[in-house]
PDB file of C-alpha atoms in Angstrom:
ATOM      1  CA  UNK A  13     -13.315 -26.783  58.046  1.00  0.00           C
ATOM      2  CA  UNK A  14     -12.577 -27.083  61.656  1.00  0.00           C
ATOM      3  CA  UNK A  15      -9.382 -24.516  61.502  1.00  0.00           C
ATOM      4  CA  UNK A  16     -12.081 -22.227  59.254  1.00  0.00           C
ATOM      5  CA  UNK A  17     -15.005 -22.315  62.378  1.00  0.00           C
ATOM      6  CA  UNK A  18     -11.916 -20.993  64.624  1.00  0.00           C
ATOM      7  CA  UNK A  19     -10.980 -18.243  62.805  1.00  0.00           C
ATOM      8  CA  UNK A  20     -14.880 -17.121  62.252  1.00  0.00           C
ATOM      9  CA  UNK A  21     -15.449 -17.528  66.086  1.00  0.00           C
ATOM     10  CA  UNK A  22     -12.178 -15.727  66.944  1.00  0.00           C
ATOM     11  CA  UNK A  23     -13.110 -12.844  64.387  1.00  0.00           C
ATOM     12  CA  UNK A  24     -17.230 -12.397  65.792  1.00  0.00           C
ATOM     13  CA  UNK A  25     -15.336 -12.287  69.341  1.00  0.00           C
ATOM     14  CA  UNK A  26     -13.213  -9.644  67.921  1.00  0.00           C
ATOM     15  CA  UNK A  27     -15.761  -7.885  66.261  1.00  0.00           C
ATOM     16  CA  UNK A  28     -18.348  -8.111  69.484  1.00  0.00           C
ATOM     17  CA  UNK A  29     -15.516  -5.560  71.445  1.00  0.00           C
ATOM     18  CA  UNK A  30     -15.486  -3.253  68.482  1.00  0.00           C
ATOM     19  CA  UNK A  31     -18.960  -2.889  67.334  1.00  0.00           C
ATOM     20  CA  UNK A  32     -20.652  -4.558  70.854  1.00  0.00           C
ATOM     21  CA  UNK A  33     -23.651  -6.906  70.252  1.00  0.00           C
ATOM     22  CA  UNK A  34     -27.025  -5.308  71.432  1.00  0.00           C
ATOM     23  CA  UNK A  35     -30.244  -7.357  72.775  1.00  0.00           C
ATOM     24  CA  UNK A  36     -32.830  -8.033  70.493  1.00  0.00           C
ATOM     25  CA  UNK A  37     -34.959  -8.325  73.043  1.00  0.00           C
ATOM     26  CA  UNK A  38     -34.410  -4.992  75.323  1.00  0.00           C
ATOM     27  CA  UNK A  39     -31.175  -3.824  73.891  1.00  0.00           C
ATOM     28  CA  UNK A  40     -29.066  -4.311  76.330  1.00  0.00           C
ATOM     29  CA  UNK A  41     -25.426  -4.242  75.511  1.00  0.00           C
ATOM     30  CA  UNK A  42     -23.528  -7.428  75.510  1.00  0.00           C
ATOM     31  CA  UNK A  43     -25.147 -10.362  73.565  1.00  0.00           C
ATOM     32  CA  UNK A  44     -27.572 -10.918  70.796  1.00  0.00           C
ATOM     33  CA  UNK A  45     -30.514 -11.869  73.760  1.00  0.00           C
ATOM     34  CA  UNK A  46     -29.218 -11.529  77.186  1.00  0.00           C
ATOM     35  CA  UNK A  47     -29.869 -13.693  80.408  1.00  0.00           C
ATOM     36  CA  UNK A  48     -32.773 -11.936  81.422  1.00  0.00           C
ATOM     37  CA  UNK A  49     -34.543 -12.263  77.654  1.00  0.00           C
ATOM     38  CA  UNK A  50     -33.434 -15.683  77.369  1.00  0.00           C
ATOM     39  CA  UNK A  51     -35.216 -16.918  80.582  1.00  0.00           C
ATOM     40  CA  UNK A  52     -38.155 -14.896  79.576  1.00  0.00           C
ATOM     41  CA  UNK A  53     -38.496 -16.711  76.316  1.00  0.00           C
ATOM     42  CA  UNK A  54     -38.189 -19.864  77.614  1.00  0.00           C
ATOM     43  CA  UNK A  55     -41.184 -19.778  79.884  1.00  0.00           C
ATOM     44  CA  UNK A  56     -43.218 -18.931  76.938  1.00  0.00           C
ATOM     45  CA  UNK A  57     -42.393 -22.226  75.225  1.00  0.00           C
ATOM     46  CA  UNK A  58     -45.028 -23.695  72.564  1.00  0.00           C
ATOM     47  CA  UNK A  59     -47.011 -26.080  73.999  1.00  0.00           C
ATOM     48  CA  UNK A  60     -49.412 -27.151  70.882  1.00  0.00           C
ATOM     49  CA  UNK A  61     -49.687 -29.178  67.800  1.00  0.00           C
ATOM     50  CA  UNK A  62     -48.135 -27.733  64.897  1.00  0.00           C
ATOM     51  CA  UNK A  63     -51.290 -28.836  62.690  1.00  0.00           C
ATOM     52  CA  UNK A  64     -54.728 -28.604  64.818  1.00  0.00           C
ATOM     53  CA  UNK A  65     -53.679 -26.321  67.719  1.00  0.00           C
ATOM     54  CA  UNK A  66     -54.369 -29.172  69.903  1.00  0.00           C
ATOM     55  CA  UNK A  67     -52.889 -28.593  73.554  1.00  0.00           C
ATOM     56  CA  UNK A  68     -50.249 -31.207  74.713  1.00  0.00           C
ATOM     57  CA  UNK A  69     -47.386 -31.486  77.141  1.00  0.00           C
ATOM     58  CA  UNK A  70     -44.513 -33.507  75.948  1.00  0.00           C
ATOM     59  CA  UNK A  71     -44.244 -32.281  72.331  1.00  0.00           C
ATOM     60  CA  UNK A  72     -46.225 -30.033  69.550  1.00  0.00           C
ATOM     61  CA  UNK A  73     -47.358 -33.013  67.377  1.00  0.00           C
ATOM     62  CA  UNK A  74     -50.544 -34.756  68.779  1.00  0.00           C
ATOM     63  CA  UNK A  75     -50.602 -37.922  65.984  1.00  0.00           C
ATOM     64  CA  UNK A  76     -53.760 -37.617  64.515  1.00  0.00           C
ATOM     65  CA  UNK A  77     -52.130 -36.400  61.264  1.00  0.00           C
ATOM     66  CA  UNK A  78     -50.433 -37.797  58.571  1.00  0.00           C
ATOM     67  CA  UNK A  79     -47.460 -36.773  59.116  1.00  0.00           C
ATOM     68  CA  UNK A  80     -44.324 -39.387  58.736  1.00  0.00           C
ATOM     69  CA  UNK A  81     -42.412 -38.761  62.147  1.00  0.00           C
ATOM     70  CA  UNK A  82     -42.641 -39.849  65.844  1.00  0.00           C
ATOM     71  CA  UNK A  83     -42.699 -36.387  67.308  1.00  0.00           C
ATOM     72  CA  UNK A  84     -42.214 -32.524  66.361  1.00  0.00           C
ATOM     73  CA  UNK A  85     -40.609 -30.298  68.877  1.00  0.00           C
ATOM     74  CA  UNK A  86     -41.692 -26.939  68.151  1.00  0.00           C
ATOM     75  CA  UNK A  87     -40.421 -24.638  70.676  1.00  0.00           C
ATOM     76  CA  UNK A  88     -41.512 -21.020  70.139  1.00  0.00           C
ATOM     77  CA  UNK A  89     -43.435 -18.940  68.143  1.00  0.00           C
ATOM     78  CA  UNK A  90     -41.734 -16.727  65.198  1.00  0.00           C
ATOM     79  CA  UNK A  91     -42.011 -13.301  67.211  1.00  0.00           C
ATOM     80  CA  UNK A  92     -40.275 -10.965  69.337  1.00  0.00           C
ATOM     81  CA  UNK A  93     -36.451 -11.354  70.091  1.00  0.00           C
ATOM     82  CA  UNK A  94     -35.975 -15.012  68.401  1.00  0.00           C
ATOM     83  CA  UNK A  95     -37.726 -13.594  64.954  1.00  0.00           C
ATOM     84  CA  UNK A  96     -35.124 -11.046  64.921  1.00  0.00           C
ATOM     85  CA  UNK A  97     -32.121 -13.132  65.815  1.00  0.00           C
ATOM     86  CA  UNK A  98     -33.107 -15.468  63.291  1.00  0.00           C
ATOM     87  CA  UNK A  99     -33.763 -12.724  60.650  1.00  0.00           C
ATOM     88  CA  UNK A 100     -30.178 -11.609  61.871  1.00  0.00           C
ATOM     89  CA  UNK A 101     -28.573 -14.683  61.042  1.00  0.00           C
ATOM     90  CA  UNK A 102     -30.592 -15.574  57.860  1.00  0.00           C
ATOM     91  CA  UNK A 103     -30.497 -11.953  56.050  1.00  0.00           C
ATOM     92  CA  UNK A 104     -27.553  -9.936  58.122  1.00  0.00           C
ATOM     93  CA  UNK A 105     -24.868 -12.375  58.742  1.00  0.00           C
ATOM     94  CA  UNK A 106     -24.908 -12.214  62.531  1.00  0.00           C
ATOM     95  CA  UNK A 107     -23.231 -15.299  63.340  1.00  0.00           C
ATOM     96  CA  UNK A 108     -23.166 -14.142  67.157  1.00  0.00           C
ATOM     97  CA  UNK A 109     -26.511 -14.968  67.496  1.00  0.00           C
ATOM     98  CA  UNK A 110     -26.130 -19.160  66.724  1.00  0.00           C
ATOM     99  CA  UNK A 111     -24.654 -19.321  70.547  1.00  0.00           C
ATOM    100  CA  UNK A 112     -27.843 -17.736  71.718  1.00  0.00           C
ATOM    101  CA  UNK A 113     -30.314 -19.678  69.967  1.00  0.00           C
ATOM    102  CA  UNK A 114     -28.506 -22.913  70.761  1.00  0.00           C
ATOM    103  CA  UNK A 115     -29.001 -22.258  74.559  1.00  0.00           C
ATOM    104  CA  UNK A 116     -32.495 -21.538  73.737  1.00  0.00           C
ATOM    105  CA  UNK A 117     -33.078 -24.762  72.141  1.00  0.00           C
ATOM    106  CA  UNK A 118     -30.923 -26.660  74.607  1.00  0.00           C
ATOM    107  CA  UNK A 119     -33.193 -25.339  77.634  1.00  0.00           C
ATOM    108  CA  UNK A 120     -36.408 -26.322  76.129  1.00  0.00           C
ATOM    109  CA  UNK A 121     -35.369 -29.945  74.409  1.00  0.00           C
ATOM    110  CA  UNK A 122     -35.893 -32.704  76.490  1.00  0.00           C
ATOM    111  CA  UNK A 123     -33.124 -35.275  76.927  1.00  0.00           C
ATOM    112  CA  UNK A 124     -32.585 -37.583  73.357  1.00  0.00           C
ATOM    113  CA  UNK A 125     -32.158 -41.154  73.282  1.00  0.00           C
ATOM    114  CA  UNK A 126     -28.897 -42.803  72.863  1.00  0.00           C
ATOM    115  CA  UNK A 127     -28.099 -43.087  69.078  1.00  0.00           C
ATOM    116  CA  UNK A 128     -29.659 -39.865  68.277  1.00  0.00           C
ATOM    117  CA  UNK A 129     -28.204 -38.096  65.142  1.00  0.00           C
ATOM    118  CA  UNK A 130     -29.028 -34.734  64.222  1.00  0.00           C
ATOM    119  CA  UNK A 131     -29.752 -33.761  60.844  1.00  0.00           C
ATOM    120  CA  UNK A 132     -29.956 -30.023  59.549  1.00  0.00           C
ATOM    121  CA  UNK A 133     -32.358 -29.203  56.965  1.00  0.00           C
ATOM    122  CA  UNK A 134     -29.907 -27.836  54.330  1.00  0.00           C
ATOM    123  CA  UNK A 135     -30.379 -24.822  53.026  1.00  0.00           C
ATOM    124  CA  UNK A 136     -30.380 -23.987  49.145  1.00  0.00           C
ATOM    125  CA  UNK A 137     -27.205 -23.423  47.477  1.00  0.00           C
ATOM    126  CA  UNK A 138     -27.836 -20.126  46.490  1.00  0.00           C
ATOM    127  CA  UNK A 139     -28.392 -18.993  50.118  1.00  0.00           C
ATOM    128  CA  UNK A 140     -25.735 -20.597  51.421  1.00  0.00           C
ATOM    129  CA  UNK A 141     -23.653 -18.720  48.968  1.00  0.00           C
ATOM    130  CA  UNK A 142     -25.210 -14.952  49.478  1.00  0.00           C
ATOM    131  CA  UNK A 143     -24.368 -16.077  52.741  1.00  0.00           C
ATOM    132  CA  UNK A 144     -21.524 -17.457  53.201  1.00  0.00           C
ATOM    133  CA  UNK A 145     -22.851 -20.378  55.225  1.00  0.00           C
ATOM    134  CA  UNK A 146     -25.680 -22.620  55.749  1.00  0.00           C
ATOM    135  CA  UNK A 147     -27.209 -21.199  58.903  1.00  0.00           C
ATOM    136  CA  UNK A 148     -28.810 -24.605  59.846  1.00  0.00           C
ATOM    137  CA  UNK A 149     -25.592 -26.181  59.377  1.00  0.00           C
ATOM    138  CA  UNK A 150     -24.026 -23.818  62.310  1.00  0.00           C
ATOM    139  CA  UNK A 151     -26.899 -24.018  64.837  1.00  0.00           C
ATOM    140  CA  UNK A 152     -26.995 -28.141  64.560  1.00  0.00           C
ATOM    141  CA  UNK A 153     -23.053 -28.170  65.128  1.00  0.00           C
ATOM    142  CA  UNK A 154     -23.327 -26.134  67.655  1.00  0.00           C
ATOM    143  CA  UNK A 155     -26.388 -28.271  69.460  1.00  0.00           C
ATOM    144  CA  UNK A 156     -24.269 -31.293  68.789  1.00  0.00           C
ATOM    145  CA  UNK A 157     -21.602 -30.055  70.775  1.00  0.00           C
ATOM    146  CA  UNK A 158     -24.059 -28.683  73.348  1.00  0.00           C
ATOM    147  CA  UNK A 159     -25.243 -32.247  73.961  1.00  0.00           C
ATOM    148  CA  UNK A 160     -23.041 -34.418  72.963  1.00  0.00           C
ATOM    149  CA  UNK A 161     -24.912 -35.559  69.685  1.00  0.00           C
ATOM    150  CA  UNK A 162     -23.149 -36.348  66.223  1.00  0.00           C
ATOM    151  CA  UNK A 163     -24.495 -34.328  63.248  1.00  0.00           C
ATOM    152  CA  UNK A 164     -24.774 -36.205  59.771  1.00  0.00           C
ATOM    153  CA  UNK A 165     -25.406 -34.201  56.879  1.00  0.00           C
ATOM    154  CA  UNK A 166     -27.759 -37.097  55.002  1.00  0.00           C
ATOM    155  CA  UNK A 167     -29.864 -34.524  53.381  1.00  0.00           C
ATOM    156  CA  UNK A 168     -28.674 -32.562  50.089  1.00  0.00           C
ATOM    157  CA  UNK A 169     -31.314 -29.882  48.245  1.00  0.00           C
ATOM    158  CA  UNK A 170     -31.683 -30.680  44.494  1.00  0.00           C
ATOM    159  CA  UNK A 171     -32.613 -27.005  44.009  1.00  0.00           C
ATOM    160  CA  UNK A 172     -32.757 -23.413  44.467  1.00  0.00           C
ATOM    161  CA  UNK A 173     -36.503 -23.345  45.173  1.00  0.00           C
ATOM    162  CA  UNK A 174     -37.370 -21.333  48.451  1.00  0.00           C
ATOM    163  CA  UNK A 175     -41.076 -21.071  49.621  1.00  0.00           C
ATOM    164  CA  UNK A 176     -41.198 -17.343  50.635  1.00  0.00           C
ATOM    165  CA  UNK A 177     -43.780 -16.338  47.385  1.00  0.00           C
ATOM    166  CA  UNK A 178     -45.791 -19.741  47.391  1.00  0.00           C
ATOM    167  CA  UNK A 179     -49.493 -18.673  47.664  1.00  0.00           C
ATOM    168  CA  UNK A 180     -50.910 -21.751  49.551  1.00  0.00           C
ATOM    169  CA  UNK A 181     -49.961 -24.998  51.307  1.00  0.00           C
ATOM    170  CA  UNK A 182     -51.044 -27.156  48.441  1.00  0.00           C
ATOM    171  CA  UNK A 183     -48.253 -25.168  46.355  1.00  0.00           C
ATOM    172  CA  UNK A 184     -45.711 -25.535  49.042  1.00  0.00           C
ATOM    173  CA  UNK A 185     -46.192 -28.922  49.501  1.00  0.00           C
ATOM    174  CA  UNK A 186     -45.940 -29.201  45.340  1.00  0.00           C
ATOM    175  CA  UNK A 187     -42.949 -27.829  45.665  1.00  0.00           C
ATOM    176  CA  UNK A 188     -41.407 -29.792  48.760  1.00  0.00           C
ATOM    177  CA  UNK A 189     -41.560 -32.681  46.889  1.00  0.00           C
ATOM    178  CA  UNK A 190     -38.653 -31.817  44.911  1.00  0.00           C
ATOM    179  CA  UNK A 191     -36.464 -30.273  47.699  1.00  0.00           C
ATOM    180  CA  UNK A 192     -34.568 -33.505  49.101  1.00  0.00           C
ATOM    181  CA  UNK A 193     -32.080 -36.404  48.258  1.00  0.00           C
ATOM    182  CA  UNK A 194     -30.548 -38.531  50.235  1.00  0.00           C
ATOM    183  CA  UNK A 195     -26.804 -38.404  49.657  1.00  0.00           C
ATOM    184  CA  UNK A 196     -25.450 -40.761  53.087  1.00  0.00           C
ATOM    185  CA  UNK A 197     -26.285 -44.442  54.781  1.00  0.00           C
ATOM    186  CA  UNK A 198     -29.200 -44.504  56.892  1.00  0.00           C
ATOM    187  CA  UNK A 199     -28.886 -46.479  59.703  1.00  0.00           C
ATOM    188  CA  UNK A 200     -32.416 -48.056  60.878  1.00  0.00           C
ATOM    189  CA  UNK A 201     -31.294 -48.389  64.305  1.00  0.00           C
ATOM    190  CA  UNK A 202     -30.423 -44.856  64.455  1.00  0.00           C
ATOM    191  CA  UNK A 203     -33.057 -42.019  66.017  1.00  0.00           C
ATOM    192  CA  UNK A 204     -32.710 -39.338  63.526  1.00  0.00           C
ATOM    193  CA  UNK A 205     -33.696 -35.684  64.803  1.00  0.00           C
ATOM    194  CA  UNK A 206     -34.412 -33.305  61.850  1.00  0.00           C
ATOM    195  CA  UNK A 207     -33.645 -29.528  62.753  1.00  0.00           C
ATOM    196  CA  UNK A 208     -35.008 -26.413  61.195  1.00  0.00           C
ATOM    197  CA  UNK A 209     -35.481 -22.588  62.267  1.00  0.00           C
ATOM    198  CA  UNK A 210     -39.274 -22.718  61.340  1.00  0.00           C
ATOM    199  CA  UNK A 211     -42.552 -24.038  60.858  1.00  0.00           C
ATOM    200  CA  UNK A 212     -45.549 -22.549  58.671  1.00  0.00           C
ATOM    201  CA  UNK A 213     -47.161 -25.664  56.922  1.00  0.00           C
ATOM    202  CA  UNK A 214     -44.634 -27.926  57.679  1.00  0.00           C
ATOM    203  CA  UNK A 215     -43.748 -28.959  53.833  1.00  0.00           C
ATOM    204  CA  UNK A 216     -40.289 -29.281  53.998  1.00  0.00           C
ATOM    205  CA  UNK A 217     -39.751 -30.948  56.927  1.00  0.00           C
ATOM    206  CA  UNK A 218     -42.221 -33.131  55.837  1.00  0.00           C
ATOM    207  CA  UNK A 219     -40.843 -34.104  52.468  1.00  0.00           C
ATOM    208  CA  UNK A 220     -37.408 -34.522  54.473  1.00  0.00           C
ATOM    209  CA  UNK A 221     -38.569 -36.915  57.204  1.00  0.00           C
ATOM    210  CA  UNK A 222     -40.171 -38.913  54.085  1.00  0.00           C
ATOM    211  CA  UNK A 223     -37.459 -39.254  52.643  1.00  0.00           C
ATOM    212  CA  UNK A 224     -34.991 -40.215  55.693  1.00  0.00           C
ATOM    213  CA  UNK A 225     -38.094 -42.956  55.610  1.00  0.00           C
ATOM    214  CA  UNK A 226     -37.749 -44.131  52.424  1.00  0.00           C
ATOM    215  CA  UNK A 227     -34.129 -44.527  53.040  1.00  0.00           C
ATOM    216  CA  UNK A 228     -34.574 -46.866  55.783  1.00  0.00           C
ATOM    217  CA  UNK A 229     -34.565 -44.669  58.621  1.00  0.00           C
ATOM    218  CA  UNK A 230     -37.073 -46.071  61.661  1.00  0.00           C
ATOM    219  CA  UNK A 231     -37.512 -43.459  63.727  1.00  0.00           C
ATOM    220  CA  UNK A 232     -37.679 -39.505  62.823  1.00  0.00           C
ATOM    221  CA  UNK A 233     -38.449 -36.677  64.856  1.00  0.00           C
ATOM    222  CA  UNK A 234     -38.245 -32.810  64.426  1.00  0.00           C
ATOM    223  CA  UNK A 235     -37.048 -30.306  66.081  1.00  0.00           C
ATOM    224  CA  UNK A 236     -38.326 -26.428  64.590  1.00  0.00           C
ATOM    225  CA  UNK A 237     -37.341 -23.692  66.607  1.00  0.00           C
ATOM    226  CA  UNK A 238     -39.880 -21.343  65.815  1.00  0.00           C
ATOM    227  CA  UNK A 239     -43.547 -21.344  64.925  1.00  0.00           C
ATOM    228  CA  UNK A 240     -44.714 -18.990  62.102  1.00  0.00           C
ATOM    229  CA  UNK A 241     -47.532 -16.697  63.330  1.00  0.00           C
ATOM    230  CA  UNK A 242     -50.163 -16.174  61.467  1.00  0.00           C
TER     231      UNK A 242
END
């Protein structure tokens, strides 16, 4: 797998000289969002709870919900220059954009606690297949080796089941609950950081923290990198 991740990143570095990379954010030449973007979006960070709108200042969940996790980080709204780099590397295979996101995210996350683990929300087989890859997969291996974090796959879907046509949050949350096994040891004394590109009702990362908490897991948090808008 690792020899595999070589040959991809050699080939999109290839590729970026041939057909060069343009800005989704002013379309500028050069990378998928360029220094100037990049600070720009991360001074618009998103700075309330994920459920009630409630203003905070150390993390988008304010606890008055039932909701089984310590903390969400949710860093952005869906819009502008991240909603097309994820779009990008969800629907048009840009992998060059993973790099870009990651330094996002690793500007706006605080530090973690020792024993942290990250933990990618996996992606339905059938995706991953039109895809060729599980997109969350990439962006938490490359956050681990941003900071230094291991990445444990603990999560496996039990379906093909996507939420894109359900009609409310009652239906999505329905559906969540068949989403998620547990297919690795959970340590208790581990902190265990779920990761995900985005955030409507907050079903599935719901249904996954409940189930690293089942397991035996202690402490869960989650980490969303965008907000959907409404």
């Amino acid at each position: 797998m690792k020899g595999k991740n070589v040959k991809n990143t050699m080939f999109d570095r290839v590729l970026s000289v041939i057909a060069p990379h343009y800005c989704y954010g002013c379309g500028k030449t050069g990378k998928t969002i360029c220094q100037k973007c990049k600070k720009h979006i991360t001074q618009m960070s998103y700075t309330t709870c994920v459920l009630c709108d409630r203003k905070l200042k150390d993390n988008n969940y304010c606890g008055r919900h039932r909701f089984p996790v310590q903390r969400i980080y949710c860093l952005l709204l869906r819009q502008g220059a991240v909603l097309r780099a994820i779009d990008a590397l969800k629907f048009e295979r840009k992998r060059a954009v993973i790099n870009d996101l990651v330094d996002i995210t690793d500007e706006l996350l605080p530090q973690l606690p020792t024993n942290s683990v990250l933990v990618p929300i996996p992606t339905t087989p059938r995706n991953t297949r039109i895809r060729g890859y599980d997109h969350m997969k990439l962006i938490c291996h490359q956050l681990g080796r941003t900071r230094r974090i291991p990445v444990e796959q603990v999560l496996q879907r039990r379906n093909n089941v996507t939420q894109h046509f359900a009609t409310s949050a009652k239906q999505r949350r329905l559906q969540a609950k068949e989403f998620f096994q547990v297919v690795a040891d959970v340590d208790p004394a581990k902190h265990y950081y779920l990761v995900d590109d985005i955030f409507t009702t907050g079903a599935t990362v719901r249904e996954a923290a409940r189930c690293l908490r089942q397991a035996g897991a202690n402490s869960v948090t989650i980490i969303v990198l965008t907000r959907q808008t409404s």
